[in-house]
Amino acid sequence: MAFADNFPISESLGVFVGVAGFDWLADGHAEVTNAAIVALAAGAVILTARYLLKARRKD
């Protein structure tokens, strides 16, 4: 499978909406770039954790 098939899109989208929504409620405007960076980082962490847990189960 390709990398894009395993990337947690729904989880990343949820983090993006949560961060942008919190920023909008707290400051009155949403910083989309900060929310996108946090969402991509959270997606990478989830992807790495899934990969490591899958590799550990096979052993």
PDB file of C-alpha atoms in Angstrom:
ATOM      1  CA  MET A   1       0.000   0.000   0.000  1.00  0.00           C
ATOM      2  CA  ALA A   2       1.053   3.546  -0.612  1.00  0.00           C
ATOM      3  CA  PHE A   3       1.791   6.075   2.105  1.00  0.00           C
ATOM      4  CA  ALA A   4      -1.366   8.058   1.279  1.00  0.00           C
ATOM      5  CA  ASP A   5      -3.539   4.983   1.824  1.00  0.00           C
ATOM      6  CA  ASN A   6      -2.402   4.714   5.432  1.00  0.00           C
ATOM      7  CA  PHE A   7      -2.473   8.407   6.382  1.00  0.00           C
ATOM      8  CA  PRO A   8      -5.200   9.084   8.987  1.00  0.00           C
ATOM      9  CA  ILE A   9      -7.221  11.671   7.070  1.00  0.00           C
ATOM     10  CA  SER A  10     -10.286  11.751   9.317  1.00  0.00           C
ATOM     11  CA  GLU A  11      -8.223  12.123  12.478  1.00  0.00           C
ATOM     12  CA  SER A  12      -6.124  14.887  10.914  1.00  0.00           C
ATOM     13  CA  LEU A  13      -9.241  16.690   9.720  1.00  0.00           C
ATOM     14  CA  GLY A  14     -10.713  16.460  13.217  1.00  0.00           C
ATOM     15  CA  VAL A  15      -7.567  17.954  14.739  1.00  0.00           C
ATOM     16  CA  PHE A  16      -7.588  20.722  12.121  1.00  0.00           C
ATOM     17  CA  VAL A  17     -11.208  21.648  12.827  1.00  0.00           C
ATOM     18  CA  GLY A  18     -10.633  21.488  16.581  1.00  0.00           C
ATOM     19  CA  VAL A  19      -7.538  23.695  16.547  1.00  0.00           C
ATOM     20  CA  ALA A  20      -9.035  26.194  14.093  1.00  0.00           C
ATOM     21  CA  GLY A  21     -12.297  26.305  16.051  1.00  0.00           C
ATOM     22  CA  PHE A  22     -10.555  26.811  19.380  1.00  0.00           C
ATOM     23  CA  ASP A  23      -8.361  29.536  17.908  1.00  0.00           C
ATOM     24  CA  TRP A  24     -11.412  31.244  16.425  1.00  0.00           C
ATOM     25  CA  LEU A  25     -13.298  31.115  19.715  1.00  0.00           C
ATOM     26  CA  ALA A  26     -10.321  32.308  21.745  1.00  0.00           C
ATOM     27  CA  ASP A  27      -8.977  35.066  19.478  1.00  0.00           C
ATOM     28  CA  GLY A  28     -11.865  35.877  17.165  1.00  0.00           C
ATOM     29  CA  HIS A  29     -10.060  34.646  14.051  1.00  0.00           C
ATOM     30  CA  ALA A  30      -8.669  31.291  12.973  1.00  0.00           C
ATOM     31  CA  GLU A  31      -5.078  30.892  11.879  1.00  0.00           C
ATOM     32  CA  VAL A  32      -5.377  28.256   9.176  1.00  0.00           C
ATOM     33  CA  THR A  33      -1.648  27.698   8.763  1.00  0.00           C
ATOM     34  CA  ASN A  34      -1.108  26.904  12.440  1.00  0.00           C
ATOM     35  CA  ALA A  35      -4.101  24.556  12.438  1.00  0.00           C
ATOM     36  CA  ALA A  36      -2.806  22.786   9.306  1.00  0.00           C
ATOM     37  CA  ILE A  37       0.667  22.352  10.789  1.00  0.00           C
ATOM     38  CA  VAL A  38      -0.733  20.895  14.008  1.00  0.00           C
ATOM     39  CA  ALA A  39      -3.085  18.602  12.055  1.00  0.00           C
ATOM     40  CA  LEU A  40      -0.277  17.272   9.859  1.00  0.00           C
ATOM     41  CA  ALA A  41       1.940  16.708  12.889  1.00  0.00           C
ATOM     42  CA  ALA A  42      -0.847  14.845  14.690  1.00  0.00           C
ATOM     43  CA  GLY A  43      -1.454  12.741  11.578  1.00  0.00           C
ATOM     44  CA  ALA A  44       2.239  11.875  11.386  1.00  0.00           C
ATOM     45  CA  VAL A  45       2.268  10.862  15.056  1.00  0.00           C
ATOM     46  CA  ILE A  46      -0.807   8.663  14.583  1.00  0.00           C
ATOM     47  CA  LEU A  47       0.679   7.101  11.437  1.00  0.00           C
ATOM     48  CA  THR A  48       3.952   6.354  13.218  1.00  0.00           C
ATOM     49  CA  ALA A  49       2.188   4.870  16.242  1.00  0.00           C
ATOM     50  CA  ARG A  50       0.059   2.616  14.032  1.00  0.00           C
ATOM     51  CA  TYR A  51       3.134   1.461  12.113  1.00  0.00           C
ATOM     52  CA  LEU A  52       5.086   0.684  15.273  1.00  0.00           C
ATOM     53  CA  LEU A  53       2.179  -1.145  16.907  1.00  0.00           C
ATOM     54  CA  LYS A  54       1.586  -3.181  13.729  1.00  0.00           C
ATOM     55  CA  ALA A  55       5.276  -4.098  13.505  1.00  0.00           C
ATOM     56  CA  ARG A  56       5.331  -5.122  17.169  1.00  0.00           C
ATOM     57  CA  ARG A  57       2.275  -7.363  16.735  1.00  0.00           C
ATOM     58  CA  LYS A  58       3.943  -9.280  13.883  1.00  0.00           C
ATOM     59  CA  ASP A  59       6.934 -10.233  16.054  1.00  0.00           C
TER      60      ASP A  59
END
